Amino acid sequence: MGIPYPIGLLLQVLINRHPEVKWAQRDDKVYVTIQLADAKNVAVNLEPDGVLNFSATAGPDNAPYELKLDLYEKVNVEDSKINIGVRSIFCVVQKSELGWWKKLLRGDAKAPHYLKVDWDKWVDEDDDEVGNDMDLGGMDFSKFGDPAGFGDGMGDGDGMGDDLDESDDEGQEAEKADAAADKEQAPSA
């Protein structure tokens, strides 16, 4: 009489893995970055009442990751955007009403251990000016056909956004090619 499932598989089913999540806000939006490298089968769903659901697989064993965030207030799904990159999933969640949230999640419970403030994107409420968007590192959200992008299970592993992290490398390669061409044209002594 043995256990019908291998212990590793059983543990994988019993333990929900949560990716690290970083967040920052502005008066009109919330930035949520789900840090999960090489995520596959990414699904993100945002509901108007402020519930953000995320699931994906990652790692050599294609471990499942799941996340449900009950955001502090209601959100505007149509104006919210998502970018699925090689190292992370970046969401710009439009608030339904202007104003600073006291915290990211509703309720009185302590924030989960995997949720952290994104100090690289954080701006103090006093310094915030509506319409003064931060530098999003060259992310081009216009490539996404559906501006909402959340309700259609976007992120089916088709590699959208995979080229975003390579932009610095391309610039360096171009500089190297220009330097090599200049060296070839220089008169030799």
N, CA and C of each residue as an Amber inpcrd file, in Angstrom:
protein
   567
   0.8450000  -1.1590000   0.0000000   0.0000000   0.0000000   0.0000000
   0.9050000   1.2410000   0.0000000   0.9490000   1.9100000  -1.0940000
   1.8240000   3.0700000  -1.1980000   1.0340000   4.3400000  -1.4530000
   1.7480000   5.4270000  -1.4760000   1.1450000   6.7180000  -1.7760000
   0.9690000   6.8130000  -3.2910000  -0.2340000   7.1670000  -3.7730000
  -0.4810000   7.1580000  -5.2140000   0.3060000   8.2100000  -5.9870000
   0.7860000   9.2380000  -5.3470000   1.5240000  10.2920000  -6.0320000
   2.9210000  10.4020000  -5.4320000   3.8980000  10.7110000  -6.2620000
   5.2250000  10.9560000  -5.6880000   5.1660000  12.1360000  -4.7220000
   5.9590000  12.0650000  -3.6650000   5.9620000  13.1070000  -2.6320000
   6.2240000  14.4910000  -3.2240000   7.1590000  14.6170000  -4.1510000
   7.4650000  15.9240000  -4.7500000   6.2600000  16.5370000  -5.4220000
   5.5170000  15.7410000  -6.1710000   4.3200000  16.2290000  -6.8430000
   3.2610000  16.6200000  -5.8230000   3.1120000  15.8160000  -4.7810000
   2.1360000  16.1060000  -3.7450000   2.4650000  17.4260000  -3.0490000
   3.7220000  17.6310000  -2.7140000   4.1200000  18.8800000  -2.0820000
   3.8940000  20.0660000  -3.0040000   4.1550000  19.8560000  -4.2910000
   3.9730000  20.9400000  -5.2520000   2.5030000  21.3470000  -5.3270000
   1.6110000  20.3950000  -5.2170000   0.1820000  20.6880000  -5.2550000
  -0.2620000  21.3700000  -3.9660000   0.2910000  20.9580000  -2.8190000
  -0.1280000  21.4990000  -1.5370000   0.4200000  22.8940000  -1.2580000
   1.5910000  23.2020000  -1.7760000   2.2290000  24.4790000  -1.5010000
   1.9960000  25.4280000  -2.6690000   1.3150000  26.5360000  -2.3960000
   1.1450000  27.5650000  -3.4210000   2.4010000  28.4130000  -3.4470000
   2.9940000  28.5390000  -4.5930000   4.1550000  29.3950000  -4.7320000
   3.6820000  30.7730000  -5.1580000   4.2630000  31.7700000  -4.5090000
   3.9270000  33.1570000  -4.8180000   5.1840000  33.8660000  -5.3020000
   5.1070000  34.5340000  -6.4430000   6.2630000  35.3160000  -6.8860000
   6.3890000  36.5800000  -6.0440000   7.5800000  37.1760000  -6.0510000
   7.7640000  38.4530000  -5.3710000   7.0020000  39.5200000  -6.1440000
   6.3200000  40.3920000  -5.4130000   5.5280000  41.4590000  -6.0150000
   6.0000000  42.7900000  -5.4390000   6.3010000  43.7380000  -6.3280000
   6.6730000  45.0830000  -5.9050000   5.5950000  46.0410000  -6.3900000
   5.3640000  47.1120000  -5.6160000   4.3390000  48.0600000  -6.0140000
   4.7360000  49.4850000  -5.6500000   4.1790000  50.4160000  -6.4050000
   4.3170000  51.8440000  -6.1550000   3.0440000  52.4920000  -6.6850000
   2.8010000  53.7430000  -6.3300000   1.5710000  54.3750000  -6.7970000
   1.7740000  55.8380000  -7.1400000   0.8320000  56.3290000  -7.9000000
   0.6680000  57.7420000  -8.1890000  -0.7750000  58.0820000  -7.8320000
  -1.1410000  59.3160000  -7.9770000  -2.4900000  59.7500000  -7.6620000
  -3.5320000  59.0240000  -8.5050000  -3.1650000  58.6810000  -9.7420000
  -4.1260000  58.1050000 -10.6890000  -3.8780000  56.6390000 -11.0410000
  -2.7760000  56.0430000 -10.5810000  -2.4670000  54.6660000 -10.9750000
  -1.6120000  53.9660000  -9.9480000  -1.5510000  52.6500000 -10.0770000
  -0.7090000  51.8060000  -9.2340000   0.1740000  50.9750000 -10.1620000
   1.4690000  50.9130000  -9.8560000   2.4050000  50.0800000 -10.6060000
   2.6100000  48.7820000  -9.8320000   2.3470000  47.6540000 -10.4750000
   2.5400000  46.3510000  -9.8490000   3.5110000  45.5630000 -10.7250000
   4.6260000  45.1450000 -10.1380000   5.6200000  44.3510000 -10.8580000
   5.6850000  42.9760000 -10.2220000   5.3590000  41.9590000 -11.0010000
   5.4220000  40.5780000 -10.5390000   6.7430000  40.0210000 -11.0410000
   7.6510000  39.7380000 -10.1310000   8.9870000  39.3160000 -10.5030000
   9.0350000  37.7960000 -10.6160000   9.0460000  37.3280000 -11.8610000
   9.0910000  35.8910000 -12.1250000   9.7960000  35.6930000 -13.4600000
  11.0540000  35.3130000 -13.4000000  11.8600000  35.1540000 -14.6150000
  11.3900000  33.9580000 -15.4370000  11.4330000  34.1370000 -16.7440000
  11.1000000  33.0760000 -17.7050000   9.7310000  32.4450000 -17.4470000
   8.7540000  33.2850000 -17.1220000   7.4010000  32.7960000 -16.8620000
   6.7610000  32.3000000 -18.1520000   6.0460000  31.2030000 -18.0380000
   5.3220000  30.6350000 -19.1750000   3.8480000  30.5200000 -18.7850000
   2.9930000  30.4450000 -19.7930000   1.5500000  30.2900000 -19.5770000
   1.0150000  31.3610000 -18.6230000   1.4430000  32.5900000 -18.8500000
   1.0560000  33.7000000 -17.9880000  -0.4040000  34.0700000 -18.2320000
  -1.1430000  34.1990000 -17.1420000  -2.5300000  34.6620000 -17.2140000
  -2.7330000  35.7300000 -16.1410000  -3.2070000  36.8920000 -16.5700000
  -3.4850000  37.9880000 -15.6470000  -4.9190000  38.4280000 -15.8790000
  -5.6710000  38.5400000 -14.7960000  -7.0540000  38.9780000 -14.8990000
  -7.2870000  40.0700000 -13.8610000  -7.7740000  41.2080000 -14.3210000
  -8.0770000  42.3310000 -13.4380000  -9.5640000  42.5950000 -13.5040000
 -10.1840000  42.6690000 -12.3390000 -11.6220000  42.9090000 -12.2590000
 -11.8830000  44.3330000 -11.7650000 -12.9920000  44.9500000 -12.1860000
 -13.2890000  46.3320000 -11.7930000 -13.3440000  46.5540000 -10.2840000
 -13.7020000  45.5240000  -9.5130000 -13.7650000  45.6980000  -8.0620000
 -12.3870000  45.6610000  -7.4110000 -11.3130000  45.5340000  -8.2110000
  -9.9590000  45.6180000  -7.6930000  -9.3070000  44.2930000  -7.3740000
  -9.7820000  43.2080000  -7.9520000  -9.1590000  41.9080000  -7.7310000
  -8.2410000  41.6030000  -8.9150000  -6.9600000  41.3690000  -8.6090000
  -5.9810000  41.0200000  -9.6300000  -5.5630000  39.5710000  -9.4030000
  -5.8360000  38.7210000 -10.3930000  -5.4460000  37.3130000 -10.3390000
  -4.3130000  37.0750000 -11.3240000  -3.3210000  36.2960000 -10.9010000
  -2.1600000  35.9900000 -11.7300000  -1.8370000  34.5140000 -11.5760000
  -1.4740000  33.8820000 -12.6940000  -0.9570000  32.5190000 -12.6470000
   0.0430000  32.3360000 -13.7720000   1.0320000  31.4840000 -13.5260000
   2.0640000  31.1890000 -14.5170000   2.8500000  29.9720000 -14.0340000
   3.6890000  29.4650000 -14.9090000   4.6430000  28.4330000 -14.5230000
   6.0330000  28.9780000 -14.8000000   7.0060000  28.5020000 -14.0340000
   8.3800000  28.9730000 -14.2180000   9.3520000  27.9770000 -13.6160000
  10.6060000  28.1300000 -13.9990000  11.6650000  27.2860000 -13.4620000
  11.8420000  26.0280000 -14.2790000  12.8970000  25.2780000 -13.9890000
  13.1910000  24.0730000 -14.7580000  12.1240000  22.9930000 -14.6110000
  11.3970000  23.0150000 -13.4770000  10.3490000  22.0160000 -13.2650000
   8.9550000  22.5500000 -13.5970000   8.8970000  23.7480000 -14.2320000
   7.6200000  24.3870000 -14.5740000   6.6760000  24.4350000 -13.3730000
   7.2060000  24.9110000 -12.2680000   6.4290000  25.0170000 -11.0350000
   5.3170000  26.0470000 -11.2120000   4.1270000  25.7440000 -10.7010000
   3.0210000  26.7030000 -10.8110000   3.1400000  27.8220000  -9.7750000
   2.8290000  29.0280000 -10.1980000   2.7970000  30.2040000  -9.3300000
   1.4170000  30.8190000  -9.4430000   0.8570000  31.2080000  -8.3100000
  -0.4560000  31.8310000  -8.2930000  -0.4480000  33.0180000  -7.3480000
  -1.3280000  33.9600000  -7.6490000  -1.3780000  35.1740000  -6.8590000
  -2.7690000  35.7740000  -6.9900000  -3.3160000  36.2040000  -5.8790000
  -4.5800000  36.9460000  -5.8920000  -4.3960000  38.1530000  -4.9870000
  -4.5500000  39.3280000  -5.5640000  -4.4250000  40.5710000  -4.8080000
  -5.7710000  41.2750000  -4.7770000  -6.3020000  41.5100000  -3.5800000
  -7.5220000  42.2960000  -3.4160000  -7.0790000  43.7420000  -3.1980000
  -7.0380000  44.5010000  -4.2860000  -6.5380000  45.8710000  -4.2300000
  -7.4260000  46.7460000  -3.3540000  -6.8470000  47.8090000  -2.8520000
  -7.4730000  48.6710000  -1.8510000  -8.7900000  49.2850000  -2.3230000
  -8.8580000  49.6700000  -3.5880000 -10.0580000  50.3150000  -4.1310000
 -10.3950000  49.7290000  -5.5010000 -11.4730000  50.2220000  -6.0950000
 -11.8700000  49.8150000  -7.4380000 -10.9020000  50.3840000  -8.4660000
 -10.8430000  49.7290000  -9.6430000  -9.9110000  50.1360000 -10.6930000
 -10.6220000  50.2460000 -12.0410000  -9.9750000  50.9260000 -12.9690000
 -10.4800000  51.0750000 -14.3280000  -9.7620000  50.0510000 -15.2020000
 -10.4270000  48.9700000 -15.5130000  -9.8140000  47.8680000 -16.2720000
  -9.4590000  48.3020000 -17.6920000 -10.3230000  49.0810000 -18.3390000
 -10.1180000  49.4660000 -19.7360000  -8.8470000  50.2910000 -19.9340000
  -8.4940000  51.1320000 -18.9710000  -7.3200000  51.9880000 -19.1020000
  -6.0610000  51.3840000 -18.4840000  -6.1710000  50.2080000 -17.8870000
  -5.0170000  49.5360000 -17.2930000  -4.2600000  48.7780000 -18.3660000
  -2.9550000  48.5710000 -18.1370000  -2.0960000  47.9380000 -19.1440000
  -1.1840000  46.9140000 -18.5070000  -0.6750000  46.0100000 -19.3400000
   0.2230000  44.9560000 -18.8750000   1.3510000  44.7780000 -19.8750000
   2.5250000  44.4430000 -19.3630000   3.6710000  44.1230000 -20.2040000
   4.3190000  42.8550000 -19.6510000   4.3630000  41.8170000 -20.4650000
   4.9760000  40.5610000 -20.0520000   6.3910000  40.5330000 -20.5990000
   7.3700000  40.6080000 -19.7000000   8.7730000  40.6240000 -20.0850000
   9.4640000  39.3240000 -19.7210000  10.7420000  39.2750000 -19.9870000
  11.5340000  38.0760000 -19.7160000  11.6900000  37.8430000 -18.2160000
  11.8820000  38.9270000 -17.4590000  12.1530000  38.7930000 -16.0280000
  10.9690000  39.1370000 -15.1250000   9.9690000  39.8230000 -15.6850000
   8.8540000  40.2350000 -14.8370000   7.6130000  40.5530000 -15.6640000
   6.5050000  40.6710000 -14.9540000   5.2420000  41.0760000 -15.5390000
   4.9170000  42.4370000 -14.9000000   4.7780000  43.4630000 -15.7310000
   4.5990000  44.8280000 -15.2390000   3.1840000  45.2840000 -15.5580000
   2.4420000  45.6830000 -14.5280000   1.0640000  46.1320000 -14.6980000
   0.9440000  47.5950000 -14.2860000   0.2870000  48.3690000 -15.1230000
  -0.0670000  49.7440000 -14.7770000  -1.5770000  49.7070000 -14.5690000
  -1.9860000  49.7550000 -13.3130000  -3.3940000  49.6410000 -12.9510000
  -3.9440000  51.0430000 -12.7180000  -4.9110000  51.4340000 -13.5250000
  -5.5300000  52.7570000 -13.4390000  -6.5500000  52.7410000 -12.3020000
  -6.4370000  53.6870000 -11.3930000  -7.4100000  53.8000000 -10.3060000
  -8.7280000  54.3380000 -10.8600000  -9.8610000  53.8990000 -10.2910000
 -11.1580000  54.4060000 -10.7630000 -11.3950000  55.8260000 -10.2620000
 -10.7940000  56.1830000  -9.1220000 -10.9080000  57.5390000  -8.5900000
  -9.5230000  58.0340000  -8.2080000  -9.2540000  59.3110000  -8.4710000
  -7.9750000  59.8980000  -8.0970000  -7.8130000  59.8910000  -6.5830000
  -6.5940000  59.7010000  -6.1510000  -6.3110000  59.7470000  -4.7190000
  -5.2950000  58.6970000  -4.3210000  -4.5820000  58.9870000  -3.2490000
  -3.5660000  58.0620000  -2.7510000  -4.2080000  57.0160000  -1.8650000
  -3.8180000  55.7660000  -2.0780000  -4.2870000  54.6740000  -1.2470000
  -3.4010000  54.5800000  -0.0130000  -3.9860000  54.2010000   1.1180000
  -3.2180000  54.0230000   2.3510000  -2.2640000  52.8470000   2.2330000
  -2.6610000  51.8530000   1.4540000  -1.8720000  50.6360000   1.2570000
  -2.3470000  49.9840000  -0.0260000  -1.6890000  48.9280000  -0.4520000
  -2.0570000  48.2790000  -1.7130000  -3.2850000  47.3820000  -1.5650000
  -3.3640000  46.6400000  -0.4750000  -4.4230000  45.6470000  -0.3110000
  -5.4640000  46.1030000   0.7020000  -6.7160000  45.7140000   0.4470000
  -7.7850000  46.0420000   1.3900000  -7.7370000  45.0600000   2.5670000
  -8.3860000  45.4480000   3.6170000  -8.4310000  44.5930000   4.8100000
  -7.4180000  45.0370000   5.8480000  -7.5350000  44.4280000   7.0190000
  -6.6760000  44.7980000   8.1360000  -5.5060000  43.8420000   8.3310000
  -5.4390000  42.7990000   7.5360000  -4.3740000  41.8050000   7.6960000
  -3.0210000  42.3980000   7.3140000  -1.9910000  41.8310000   7.8780000
  -0.6210000  42.2370000   7.5520000  -0.3360000  41.8620000   6.0920000
   0.4260000  42.6930000   5.4080000   0.7720000  42.4150000   4.0060000
   1.5620000  41.1090000   3.9220000   1.3270000  40.3010000   2.8900000
   2.0650000  39.0480000   2.7570000   3.5640000  39.2950000   2.5760000
   4.3650000  38.2970000   2.9310000   5.8220000  38.4330000   2.8990000
   6.3760000  38.6820000   1.5050000   5.6770000  38.2860000   0.4750000
   6.1720000  38.4360000  -0.8980000   5.8330000  39.8020000  -1.5010000
   5.1140000  40.6480000  -0.7800000   4.7200000  41.9690000  -1.2600000
   5.6450000  43.0320000  -0.6810000   6.2770000  43.8200000  -1.5750000
   7.2540000  44.8220000  -1.1510000   7.0210000  46.1400000  -1.8940000
   7.4450000  47.2270000  -1.3050000   7.3720000  48.5300000  -1.9560000
   8.4770000  48.6000000  -3.0030000   8.1490000  49.1120000  -4.1740000
   9.1330000  49.3020000  -5.2460000   9.7180000  50.7050000  -5.1020000
  10.8050000  50.8140000  -4.3650000  11.4020000  52.1150000  -4.0730000
  11.9660000  52.7740000  -5.3220000  12.2570000  52.0050000  -6.3720000
  12.7500000  52.5890000  -7.6240000  11.6660000  53.4000000  -8.3340000
  10.4100000  53.0590000  -8.1090000   9.2950000  53.7350000  -8.7750000
   8.5080000  54.6360000  -7.8190000   8.8060000  54.5380000  -6.5430000
   8.0190000  55.2490000  -5.5420000   8.2380000  56.7570000  -5.6260000
   7.1510000  57.5050000  -5.4590000   7.1770000  58.9620000  -5.3620000
   6.2990000  59.3230000  -4.1720000   6.7480000  60.2570000  -3.3520000
   5.9360000  60.6900000  -2.2230000   4.7000000  61.4260000  -2.7160000
   3.6520000  61.3530000  -1.9390000   2.3860000  61.9860000  -2.3140000
   2.5660000  63.4830000  -2.5800000   3.4110000  64.1440000  -1.7870000
   3.6510000  65.5830000  -1.9640000   4.3620000  65.9000000  -3.2740000
   5.1390000  64.9580000  -3.7890000   5.9160000  65.1740000  -5.0120000
   5.1650000  64.7640000  -6.2690000   4.0210000  64.1170000  -6.1080000
   3.2850000  63.5790000  -7.2520000   2.5350000  64.6750000  -7.9840000
   2.6740000  64.6710000  -9.2990000   1.8950000  65.5410000 -10.1620000
   1.1970000  64.6580000 -11.1790000  -0.1190000  64.7220000 -11.2600000
  -0.8580000  63.9110000 -12.2130000  -0.3880000  64.2570000 -13.6140000
  -0.1460000  63.2380000 -14.4120000   0.3150000  63.4410000 -15.7780000
   1.8250000  63.4480000 -15.8860000   2.5320000  63.4500000 -14.7640000
   3.9830000  63.4080000 -14.7830000   4.4110000  61.9550000 -14.6550000
   4.3120000  61.2000000 -15.7560000   4.6080000  59.7760000 -15.7350000
   6.0940000  59.5290000 -15.6160000   6.4070000  58.4220000 -14.9960000
   7.8020000  58.0510000 -14.8140000   8.3360000  57.3790000 -16.0740000
   9.6400000  57.2470000 -16.1340000  10.2880000  56.5540000 -17.2330000
  10.0520000  55.0650000 -17.0600000   9.3990000  54.4460000 -18.0140000
   9.0840000  53.0280000 -17.9240000  10.1380000  52.1560000 -18.5990000
  11.3290000  52.6720000 -18.7660000  12.4240000  51.8550000 -19.2750000
  12.2490000  51.4330000 -20.7160000  11.5940000  52.2320000 -21.5170000
  11.4520000  51.9070000 -22.9250000  10.3310000  50.9340000 -23.2310000
   9.4880000  50.6060000 -22.2600000   8.3850000  49.6830000 -22.5300000
   7.3790000  50.3630000 -23.4270000   7.0170000  49.7020000 -24.4870000
   6.0690000  50.2560000 -25.4470000   4.7610000  49.5060000 -25.3190000
   3.8050000  50.0920000 -24.6030000   2.5320000  49.4290000 -24.3960000
   1.6420000  49.4960000 -25.6330000   2.0170000  50.2560000 -26.6500000
   1.1920000  50.3650000 -27.8460000   1.1970000  49.0850000 -28.6670000
   2.1150000  48.1660000 -28.3880000   2.1850000  46.9120000 -29.1360000
   1.0490000  45.9590000 -28.7910000   0.3230000  46.2460000 -27.7310000
  -0.7270000  45.3460000 -27.2960000  -2.0400000  45.7590000 -27.9320000
  -2.6900000  44.8120000 -28.6050000  -3.9050000  45.0960000 -29.3420000
  -5.0480000  45.5520000 -28.4590000  -5.2760000  44.8930000 -27.3410000
  -6.3540000  45.2440000 -26.4390000  -5.7760000  46.0870000 -25.3210000
  -6.1620000  47.3880000 -25.2330000  -5.5490000  48.2250000 -24.2150000
  -5.8130000  47.7240000 -22.8040000  -6.9300000  47.0570000 -22.5760000
  -7.1800000  46.5220000 -21.2390000  -6.2290000  45.3740000 -20.9840000
  -6.1690000  44.4170000 -21.9000000  -5.1810000  43.3610000 -21.8380000
  -5.3330000  42.3950000 -20.6920000  -6.1980000  42.6880000 -19.7440000
  -6.2400000  41.8680000 -18.5530000  -7.2370000  40.7220000 -18.6460000
  -8.3890000  40.9540000 -19.1830000  -9.4380000  39.9600000 -19.1020000
  -9.3470000  38.8520000 -20.1170000  -8.4210000  38.9090000 -21.0570000
  -8.3950000  37.9200000 -22.1300000  -7.3490000  36.8460000 -21.9210000
  -6.8070000  36.6930000 -20.7100000  -5.8030000  35.6660000 -20.4710000
  -4.5130000  35.9580000 -21.1960000  -4.2110000  37.2480000 -21.3950000
  -2.9840000  37.6290000 -22.0960000  -1.7990000  36.9420000 -21.4810000
  -0.8240000  36.6740000 -22.2640000   0.3700000  36.0730000 -21.7310000
   0.3340000  34.5870000 -21.9240000   0.0340000  34.1630000 -23.1100000
  -0.0170000  32.7490000 -23.4020000   1.3530000  32.1970000 -23.7460000
   2.3940000  32.8890000 -23.3130000   3.7420000  32.3890000 -23.5380000
   4.2510000  32.6610000 -24.9300000   3.6710000  33.6520000 -25.6370000
   4.0970000  33.9010000 -27.0040000   5.3120000  34.8110000 -27.0740000
   5.8790000  35.1890000 -25.9300000   7.1170000  35.9570000 -25.9160000
   6.9160000  37.4530000 -26.0460000   5.6760000  37.9510000 -25.9040000
   5.4690000  39.3920000 -26.0200000   6.2930000  40.1010000 -24.9700000
   6.9790000  41.1390000 -25.3780000   7.7750000  41.9180000 -24.4610000
   9.1410000  41.3380000 -24.1950000   9.4660000  40.1830000 -24.7960000
  10.7390000  39.5340000 -24.5270000  11.9230000  40.3580000 -24.9960000
  11.7170000  41.2440000 -25.9620000  12.8400000  42.0010000 -26.5050000
  13.1390000  43.2590000 -25.7000000  12.3630000  43.5580000 -24.6810000
  12.5470000  44.8090000 -23.9560000  13.8660000  44.8580000 -23.2040000
  14.3030000  43.7380000 -22.6460000  15.5090000  43.7270000 -21.8440000
  16.7690000  43.7170000 -22.6940000  16.6300000  43.5660000 -24.0050000
  17.7940000  43.4910000 -24.8700000  18.1710000  44.8420000 -25.4680000
  17.3740000  45.8780000 -25.2300000  17.6040000  47.1620000 -25.8950000
  18.9740000  47.7350000 -25.5620000  19.4450000  47.6050000 -24.3270000
  20.7660000  48.1200000 -23.9720000  21.8590000  47.3600000 -24.7140000
  21.6960000  46.0380000 -24.8450000  22.6840000  45.2340000 -25.5440000
  22.7780000  45.6260000 -27.0070000  21.6200000  45.9190000 -27.6190000
  21.6250000  46.2980000 -29.0340000  22.3860000  47.5990000 -29.2450000
  22.2040000  48.5590000 -28.3380000  22.9150000  49.8320000 -28.4430000
  24.4150000  49.6360000 -28.3050000  24.8290000  48.7710000 -27.3950000
  26.2520000  48.5040000 -27.2140000  26.8360000  47.8130000 -28.4340000
  26.0830000  46.8880000 -29.0210000  26.5570000  46.2010000 -30.2250000
  26.7260000  47.1910000 -31.3760000  25.7840000  48.1430000 -31.4980000
  25.8800000  49.1470000 -32.5640000  27.1140000  50.0170000 -32.3540000
  27.3960000  50.3920000 -31.1000000  28.5810000  51.2010000 -30.8120000
  29.8590000  50.4500000 -31.1600000  29.9000000  49.1480000 -30.8440000
  31.0770000  48.3340000 -31.1640000  31.2750000  48.2540000 -32.6720000
  30.1660000  48.0940000 -33.4200000  30.2520000  47.9990000 -34.8820000
  30.7540000  49.3180000 -35.4700000  30.2620000  50.4550000 -34.9390000
  30.7200000  51.7630000 -35.4100000  32.2010000  51.9610000 -35.1200000
  32.6540000  51.5590000 -33.9470000  34.0640000  51.7050000 -33.5820000
  34.9480000  50.8500000 -34.4890000  34.4930000  49.6450000 -34.8060000
  35.2600000  48.7620000 -35.6800000  35.3500000  49.3490000 -37.0900000
  34.2470000  49.9390000 -37.5700000  34.2440000  50.5390000 -38.9060000
  35.1840000  51.7390000 -38.9510000  35.1780000  52.5630000 -37.9000000
  36.0770000  53.7180000 -37.8380000  37.5300000  53.2800000 -37.8140000
  37.8190000  52.1920000 -37.1260000  39.1890000  51.6830000 -37.0200000
  39.6900000  51.2070000 -38.3720000  38.8000000  50.5650000 -39.1420000
  39.1770000  50.0700000 -40.4580000  39.4590000  51.2100000 -41.4350000
  38.7250000  52.3300000 -41.2760000  38.8940000  53.4540000 -42.2010000
  40.0670000  54.3440000 -41.8230000  40.5790000  54.2360000 -40.6170000
  41.6850000  55.0930000 -40.1680000  42.9560000  54.7240000 -40.9290000
  43.7280000  55.7170000 -41.3800000  44.9840000  55.4190000 -42.1050000
  45.9800000  54.7840000 -41.1550000  46.6600000  53.7800000 -41.6440000
  47.6640000  53.1050000 -40.8020000  48.9960000  53.7760000 -40.9830000
  49.8190000  53.7740000 -39.9480000  51.1080000  54.4660000 -39.9660000
  52.2220000  53.6020000 -40.4890000
